[in-house]
PDB file of C-alpha atoms in Angstrom:
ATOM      1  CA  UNK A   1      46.433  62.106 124.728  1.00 97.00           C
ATOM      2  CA  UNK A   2      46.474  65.622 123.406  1.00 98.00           C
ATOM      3  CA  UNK A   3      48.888  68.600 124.578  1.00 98.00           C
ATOM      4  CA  UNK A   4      46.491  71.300 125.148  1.00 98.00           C
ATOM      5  CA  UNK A   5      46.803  74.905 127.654  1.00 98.00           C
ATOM      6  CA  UNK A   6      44.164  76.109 130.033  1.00 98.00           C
ATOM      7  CA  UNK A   7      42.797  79.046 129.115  1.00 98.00           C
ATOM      8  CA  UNK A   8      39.779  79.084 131.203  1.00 97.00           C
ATOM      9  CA  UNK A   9      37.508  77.685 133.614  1.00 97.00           C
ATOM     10  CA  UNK A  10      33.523  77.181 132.752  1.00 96.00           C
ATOM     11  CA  UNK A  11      31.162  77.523 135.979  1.00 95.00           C
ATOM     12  CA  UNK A  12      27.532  76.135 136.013  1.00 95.00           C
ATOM     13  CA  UNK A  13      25.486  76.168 138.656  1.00 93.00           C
ATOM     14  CA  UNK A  14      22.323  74.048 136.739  1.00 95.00           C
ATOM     15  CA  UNK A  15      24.272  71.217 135.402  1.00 95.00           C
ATOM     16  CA  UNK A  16      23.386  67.172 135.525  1.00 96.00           C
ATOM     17  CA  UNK A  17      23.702  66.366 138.844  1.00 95.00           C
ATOM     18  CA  UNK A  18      26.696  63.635 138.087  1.00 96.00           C
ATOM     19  CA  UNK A  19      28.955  66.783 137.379  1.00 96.00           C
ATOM     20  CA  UNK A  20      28.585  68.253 140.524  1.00 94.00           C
ATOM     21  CA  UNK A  21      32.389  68.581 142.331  1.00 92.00           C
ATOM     22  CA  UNK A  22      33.974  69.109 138.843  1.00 95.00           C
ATOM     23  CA  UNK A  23      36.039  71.342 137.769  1.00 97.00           C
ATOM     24  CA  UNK A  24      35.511  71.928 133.895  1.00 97.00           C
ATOM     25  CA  UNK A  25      38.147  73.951 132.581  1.00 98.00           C
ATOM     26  CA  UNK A  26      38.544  75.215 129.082  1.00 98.00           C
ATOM     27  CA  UNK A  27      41.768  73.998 127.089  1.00 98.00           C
ATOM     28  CA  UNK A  28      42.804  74.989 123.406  1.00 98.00           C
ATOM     29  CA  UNK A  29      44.559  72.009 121.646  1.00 97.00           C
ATOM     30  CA  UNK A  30      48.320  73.007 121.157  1.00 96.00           C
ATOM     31  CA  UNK A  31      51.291  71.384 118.520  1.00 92.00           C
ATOM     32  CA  UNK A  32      54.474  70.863 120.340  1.00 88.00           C
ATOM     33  CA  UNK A  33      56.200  73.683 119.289  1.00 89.00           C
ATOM     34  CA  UNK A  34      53.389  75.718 121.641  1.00 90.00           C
ATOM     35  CA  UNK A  35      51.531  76.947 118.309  1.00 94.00           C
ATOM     36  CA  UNK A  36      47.941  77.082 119.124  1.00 95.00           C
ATOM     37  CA  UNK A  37      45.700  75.425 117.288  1.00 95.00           C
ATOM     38  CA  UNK A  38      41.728  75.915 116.680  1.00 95.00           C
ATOM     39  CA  UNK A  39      40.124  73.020 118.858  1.00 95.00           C
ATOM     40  CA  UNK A  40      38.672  73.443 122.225  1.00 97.00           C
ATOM     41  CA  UNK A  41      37.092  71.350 124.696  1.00 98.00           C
ATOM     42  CA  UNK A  42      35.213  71.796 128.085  1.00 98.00           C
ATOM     43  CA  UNK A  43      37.726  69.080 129.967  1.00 98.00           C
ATOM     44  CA  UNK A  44      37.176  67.756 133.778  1.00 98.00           C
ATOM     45  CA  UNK A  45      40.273  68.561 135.733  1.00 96.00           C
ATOM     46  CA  UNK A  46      41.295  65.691 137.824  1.00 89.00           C
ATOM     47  CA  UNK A  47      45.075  67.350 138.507  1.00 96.00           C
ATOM     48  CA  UNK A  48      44.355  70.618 139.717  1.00 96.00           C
ATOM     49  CA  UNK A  49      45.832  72.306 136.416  1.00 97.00           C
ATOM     50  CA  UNK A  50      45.396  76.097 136.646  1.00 96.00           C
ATOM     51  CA  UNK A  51      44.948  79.009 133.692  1.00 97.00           C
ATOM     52  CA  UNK A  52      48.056  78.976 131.428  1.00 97.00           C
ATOM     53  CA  UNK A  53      49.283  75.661 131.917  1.00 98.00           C
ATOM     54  CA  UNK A  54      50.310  73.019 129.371  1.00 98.00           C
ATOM     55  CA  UNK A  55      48.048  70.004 129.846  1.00 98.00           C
ATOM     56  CA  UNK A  56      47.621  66.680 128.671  1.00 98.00           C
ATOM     57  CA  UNK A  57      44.215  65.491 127.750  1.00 98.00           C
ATOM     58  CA  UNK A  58      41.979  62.200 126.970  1.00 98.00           C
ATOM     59  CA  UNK A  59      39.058  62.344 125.142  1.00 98.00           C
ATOM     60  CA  UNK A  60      36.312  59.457 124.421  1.00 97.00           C
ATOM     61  CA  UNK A  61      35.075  57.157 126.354  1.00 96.00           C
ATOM     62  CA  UNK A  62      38.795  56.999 127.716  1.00 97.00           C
ATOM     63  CA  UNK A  63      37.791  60.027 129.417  1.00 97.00           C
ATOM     64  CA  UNK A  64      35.534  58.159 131.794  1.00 97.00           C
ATOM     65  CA  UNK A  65      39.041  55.553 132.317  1.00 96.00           C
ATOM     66  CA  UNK A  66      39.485  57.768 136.014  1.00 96.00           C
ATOM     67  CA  UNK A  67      37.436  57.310 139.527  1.00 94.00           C
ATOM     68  CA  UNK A  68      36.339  60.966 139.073  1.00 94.00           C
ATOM     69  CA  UNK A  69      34.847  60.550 135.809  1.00 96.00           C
ATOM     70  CA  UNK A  70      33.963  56.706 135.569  1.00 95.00           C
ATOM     71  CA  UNK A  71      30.117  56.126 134.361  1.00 96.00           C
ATOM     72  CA  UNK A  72      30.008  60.154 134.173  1.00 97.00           C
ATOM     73  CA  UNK A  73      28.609  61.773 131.379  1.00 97.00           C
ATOM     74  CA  UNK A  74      32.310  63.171 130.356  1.00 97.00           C
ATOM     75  CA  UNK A  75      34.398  62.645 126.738  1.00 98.00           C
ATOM     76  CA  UNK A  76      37.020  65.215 127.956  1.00 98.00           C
ATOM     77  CA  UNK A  77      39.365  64.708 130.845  1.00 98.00           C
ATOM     78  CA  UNK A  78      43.058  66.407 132.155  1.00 98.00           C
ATOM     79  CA  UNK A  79      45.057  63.545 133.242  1.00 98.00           C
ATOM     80  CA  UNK A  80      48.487  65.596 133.754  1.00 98.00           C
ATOM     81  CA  UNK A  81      50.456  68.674 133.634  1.00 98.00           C
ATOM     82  CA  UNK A  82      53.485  69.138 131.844  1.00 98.00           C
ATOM     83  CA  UNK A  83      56.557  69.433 132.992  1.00 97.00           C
ATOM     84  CA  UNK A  84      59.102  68.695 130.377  1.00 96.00           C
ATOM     85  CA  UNK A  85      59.143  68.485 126.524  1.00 95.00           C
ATOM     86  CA  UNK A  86      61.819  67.338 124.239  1.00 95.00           C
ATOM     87  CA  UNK A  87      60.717  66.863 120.915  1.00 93.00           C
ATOM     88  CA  UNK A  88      63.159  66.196 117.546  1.00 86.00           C
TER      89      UNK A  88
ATOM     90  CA  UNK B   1      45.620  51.462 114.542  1.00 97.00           C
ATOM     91  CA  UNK B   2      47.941  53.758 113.049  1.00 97.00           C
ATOM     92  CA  UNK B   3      51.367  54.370 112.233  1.00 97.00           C
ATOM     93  CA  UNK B   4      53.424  56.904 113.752  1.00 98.00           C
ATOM     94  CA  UNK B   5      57.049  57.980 114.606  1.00 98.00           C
ATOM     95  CA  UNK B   6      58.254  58.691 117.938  1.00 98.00           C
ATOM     96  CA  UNK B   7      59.989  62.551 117.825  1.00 96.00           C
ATOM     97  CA  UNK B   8      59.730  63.309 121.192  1.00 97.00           C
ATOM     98  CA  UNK B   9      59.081  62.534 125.082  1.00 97.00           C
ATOM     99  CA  UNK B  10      56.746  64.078 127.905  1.00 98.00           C
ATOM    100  CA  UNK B  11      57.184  64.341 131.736  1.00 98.00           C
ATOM    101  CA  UNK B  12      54.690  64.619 133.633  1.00 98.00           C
ATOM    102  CA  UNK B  13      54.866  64.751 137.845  1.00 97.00           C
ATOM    103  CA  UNK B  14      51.297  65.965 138.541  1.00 97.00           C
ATOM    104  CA  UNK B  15      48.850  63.474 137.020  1.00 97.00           C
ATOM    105  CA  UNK B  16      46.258  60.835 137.084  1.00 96.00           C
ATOM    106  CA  UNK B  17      47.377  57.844 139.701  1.00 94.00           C
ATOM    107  CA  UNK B  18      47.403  55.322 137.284  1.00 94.00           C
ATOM    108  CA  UNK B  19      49.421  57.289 134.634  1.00 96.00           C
ATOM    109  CA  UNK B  20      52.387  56.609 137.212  1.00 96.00           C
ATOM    110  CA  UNK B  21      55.317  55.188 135.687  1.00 95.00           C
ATOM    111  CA  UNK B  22      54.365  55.284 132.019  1.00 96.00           C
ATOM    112  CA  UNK B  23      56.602  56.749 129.551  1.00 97.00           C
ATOM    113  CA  UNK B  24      54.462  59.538 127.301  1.00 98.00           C
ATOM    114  CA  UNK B  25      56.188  59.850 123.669  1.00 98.00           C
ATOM    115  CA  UNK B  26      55.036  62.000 121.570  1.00 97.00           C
ATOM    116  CA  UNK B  27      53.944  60.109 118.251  1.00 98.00           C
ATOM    117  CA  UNK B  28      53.482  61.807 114.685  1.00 97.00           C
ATOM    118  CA  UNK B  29      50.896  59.944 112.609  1.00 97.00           C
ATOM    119  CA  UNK B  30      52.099  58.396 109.545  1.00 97.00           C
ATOM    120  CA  UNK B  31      50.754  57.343 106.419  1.00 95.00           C
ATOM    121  CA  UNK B  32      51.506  53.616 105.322  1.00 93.00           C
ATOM    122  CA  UNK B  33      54.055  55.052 102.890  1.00 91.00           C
ATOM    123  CA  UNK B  34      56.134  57.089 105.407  1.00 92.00           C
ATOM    124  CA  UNK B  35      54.588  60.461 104.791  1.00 94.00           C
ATOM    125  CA  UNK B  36      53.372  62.745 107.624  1.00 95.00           C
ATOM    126  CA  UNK B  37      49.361  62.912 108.397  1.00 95.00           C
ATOM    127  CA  UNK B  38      47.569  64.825 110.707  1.00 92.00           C
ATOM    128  CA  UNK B  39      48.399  66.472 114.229  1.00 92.00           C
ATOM    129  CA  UNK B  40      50.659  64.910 116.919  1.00 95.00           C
ATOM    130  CA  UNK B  41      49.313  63.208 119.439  1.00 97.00           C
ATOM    131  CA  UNK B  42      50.797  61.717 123.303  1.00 98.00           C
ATOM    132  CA  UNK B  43      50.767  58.074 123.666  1.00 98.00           C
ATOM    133  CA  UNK B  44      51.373  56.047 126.412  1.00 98.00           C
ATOM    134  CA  UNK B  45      54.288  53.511 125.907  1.00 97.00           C
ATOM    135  CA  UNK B  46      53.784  49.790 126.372  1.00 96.00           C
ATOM    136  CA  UNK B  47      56.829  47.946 124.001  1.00 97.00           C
ATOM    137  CA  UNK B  48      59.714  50.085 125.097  1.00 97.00           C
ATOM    138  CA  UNK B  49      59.727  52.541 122.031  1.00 98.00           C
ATOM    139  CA  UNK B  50      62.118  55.141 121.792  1.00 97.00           C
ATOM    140  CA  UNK B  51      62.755  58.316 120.368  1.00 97.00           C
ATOM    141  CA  UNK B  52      62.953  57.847 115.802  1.00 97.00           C
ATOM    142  CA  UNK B  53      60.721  54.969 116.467  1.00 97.00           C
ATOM    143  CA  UNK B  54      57.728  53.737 114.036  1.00 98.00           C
ATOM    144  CA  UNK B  55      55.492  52.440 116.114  1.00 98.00           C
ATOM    145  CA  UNK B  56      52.293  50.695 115.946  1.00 98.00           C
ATOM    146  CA  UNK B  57      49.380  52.666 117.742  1.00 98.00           C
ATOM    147  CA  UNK B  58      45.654  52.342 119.312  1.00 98.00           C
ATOM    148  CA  UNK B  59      43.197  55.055 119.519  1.00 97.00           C
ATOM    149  CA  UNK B  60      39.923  55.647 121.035  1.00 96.00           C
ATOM    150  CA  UNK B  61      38.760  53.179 124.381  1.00 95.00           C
ATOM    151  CA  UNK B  62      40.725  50.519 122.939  1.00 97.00           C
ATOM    152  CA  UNK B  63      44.199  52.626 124.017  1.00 98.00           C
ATOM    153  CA  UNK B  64      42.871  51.884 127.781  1.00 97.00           C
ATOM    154  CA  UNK B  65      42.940  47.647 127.352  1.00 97.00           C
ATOM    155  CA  UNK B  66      46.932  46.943 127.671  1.00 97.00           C
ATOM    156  CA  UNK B  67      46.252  48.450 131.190  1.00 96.00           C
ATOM    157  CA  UNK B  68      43.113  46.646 132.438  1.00 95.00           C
ATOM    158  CA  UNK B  69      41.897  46.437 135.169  1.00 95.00           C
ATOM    159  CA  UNK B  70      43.498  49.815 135.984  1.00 95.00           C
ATOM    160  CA  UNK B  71      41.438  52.598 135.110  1.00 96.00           C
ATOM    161  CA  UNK B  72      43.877  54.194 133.093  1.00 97.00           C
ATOM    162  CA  UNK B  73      42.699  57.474 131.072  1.00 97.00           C
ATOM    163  CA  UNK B  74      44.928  57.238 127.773  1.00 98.00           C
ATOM    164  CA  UNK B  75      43.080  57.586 124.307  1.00 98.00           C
ATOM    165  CA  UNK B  76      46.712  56.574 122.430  1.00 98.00           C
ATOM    166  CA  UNK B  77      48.589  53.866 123.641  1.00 98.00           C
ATOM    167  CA  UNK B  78      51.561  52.780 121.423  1.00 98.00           C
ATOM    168  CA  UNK B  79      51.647  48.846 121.116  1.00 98.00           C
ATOM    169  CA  UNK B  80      54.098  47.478 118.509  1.00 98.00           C
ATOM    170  CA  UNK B  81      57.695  48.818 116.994  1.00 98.00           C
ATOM    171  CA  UNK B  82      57.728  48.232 113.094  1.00 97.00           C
ATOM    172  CA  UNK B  83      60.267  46.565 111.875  1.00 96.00           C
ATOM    173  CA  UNK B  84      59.179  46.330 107.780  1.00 96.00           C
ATOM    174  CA  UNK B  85      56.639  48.203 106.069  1.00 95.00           C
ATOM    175  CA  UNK B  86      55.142  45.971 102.906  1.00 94.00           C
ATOM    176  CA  UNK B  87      53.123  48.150 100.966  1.00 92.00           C
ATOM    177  CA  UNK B  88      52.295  47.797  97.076  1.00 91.00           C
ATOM    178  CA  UNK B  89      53.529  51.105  96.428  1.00 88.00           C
ATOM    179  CA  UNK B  90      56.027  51.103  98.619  1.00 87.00           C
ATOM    180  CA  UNK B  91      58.176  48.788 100.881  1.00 91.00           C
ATOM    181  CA  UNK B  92      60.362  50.288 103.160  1.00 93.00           C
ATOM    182  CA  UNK B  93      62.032  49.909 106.509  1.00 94.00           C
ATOM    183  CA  UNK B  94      61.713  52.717 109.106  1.00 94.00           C
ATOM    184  CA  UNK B  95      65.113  54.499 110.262  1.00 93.00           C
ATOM    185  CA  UNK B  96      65.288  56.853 112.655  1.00 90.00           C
ATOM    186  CA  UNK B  97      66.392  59.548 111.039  1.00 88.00           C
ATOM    187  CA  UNK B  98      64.588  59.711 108.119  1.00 77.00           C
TER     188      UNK B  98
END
């Protein structure tokens, strides 16, 4: 997975039906330290992760590994929000 | 796969169902000669690796097949601790604190 933070939510109205009942939030790729870095996806929340948390996030067809998202049209998916860090 | 070294741990208590009970290290990519190489990334633990670690890891789908038939969302899922590295330009065996 990737560490990422929410920094925003994305709402569509006209959207393929199979993402209707998503939540698609926006969340910037971060390093461990918390430095931000350039990438951003459009990810389906599956853990209720608000603006400003820390993340962590699948991408691929790994994405699509969760009931919410299975044979979805989805590369991008939260699967959990941070609690704790300890890095060297 | 990849190489990586293990530098750090993640907790997690709100998450996916099926990420219950697996240990998240944090992994940095390696290059077959020790040195550093690209961004870090979280991988989900499946040979007991620890902290100073280097590990074996799988990317992409493929990270998801130690856990079938669970539906488990990973996209990096650690599955071998190396012991020797036998390259031609360099051999070398990984110590955790270098």
């Amino acid at each position: 997975m990737t560490l990422g933070k929410v920094i925003g939510t994305v709402w569509a109205t006209r959207k393929d039906e199979q993402l209707t009942g998503m939540k698609l939030q926006l969340v910037r790729e971060i390093d461990a330290d918390g430095t931000e870095k350039s990438r951003m996806v459009v990810a389906v929340d599956s853990v209720g992760a608000g603006v400003g948390e820390i993340v962590l996030f699948a991408q691929g067809s790994s994405a699509r590994q969760t009931e919410l998202t299975k044979n979805k049209p989805v590369d991008a998916v939260i699967t959990a929000i941070v609690d704790k860090m300890d890095v060297e | 796969m990849n190489l990586g070294k293990v530098i750090g741990r993640v907790w997690a208590t709100q998450k996916t169902k099926s990420l219950e009970g697996q240990k998240m290290l944090f992994v940095q990519p390696k290059t077959f000669v020790g040195e550093n190489m690209g961004g870090q990334v979280v991988a989900l633990d499946t040979v007991d690796a620890g902290v100073g670690d280097t590990v074996i890891f799988v990317t992409s789908t493929e990270a998801t097949i130690p856990f079938k038939p669970a539906l488990t969302p990973t996209d990096a899922t650690i599955v071998g601790i190396v012991d020797r590295v036998d390259h031609e330009s360099r051999s070398w065996t990984p110590h955790p604190s270098d």
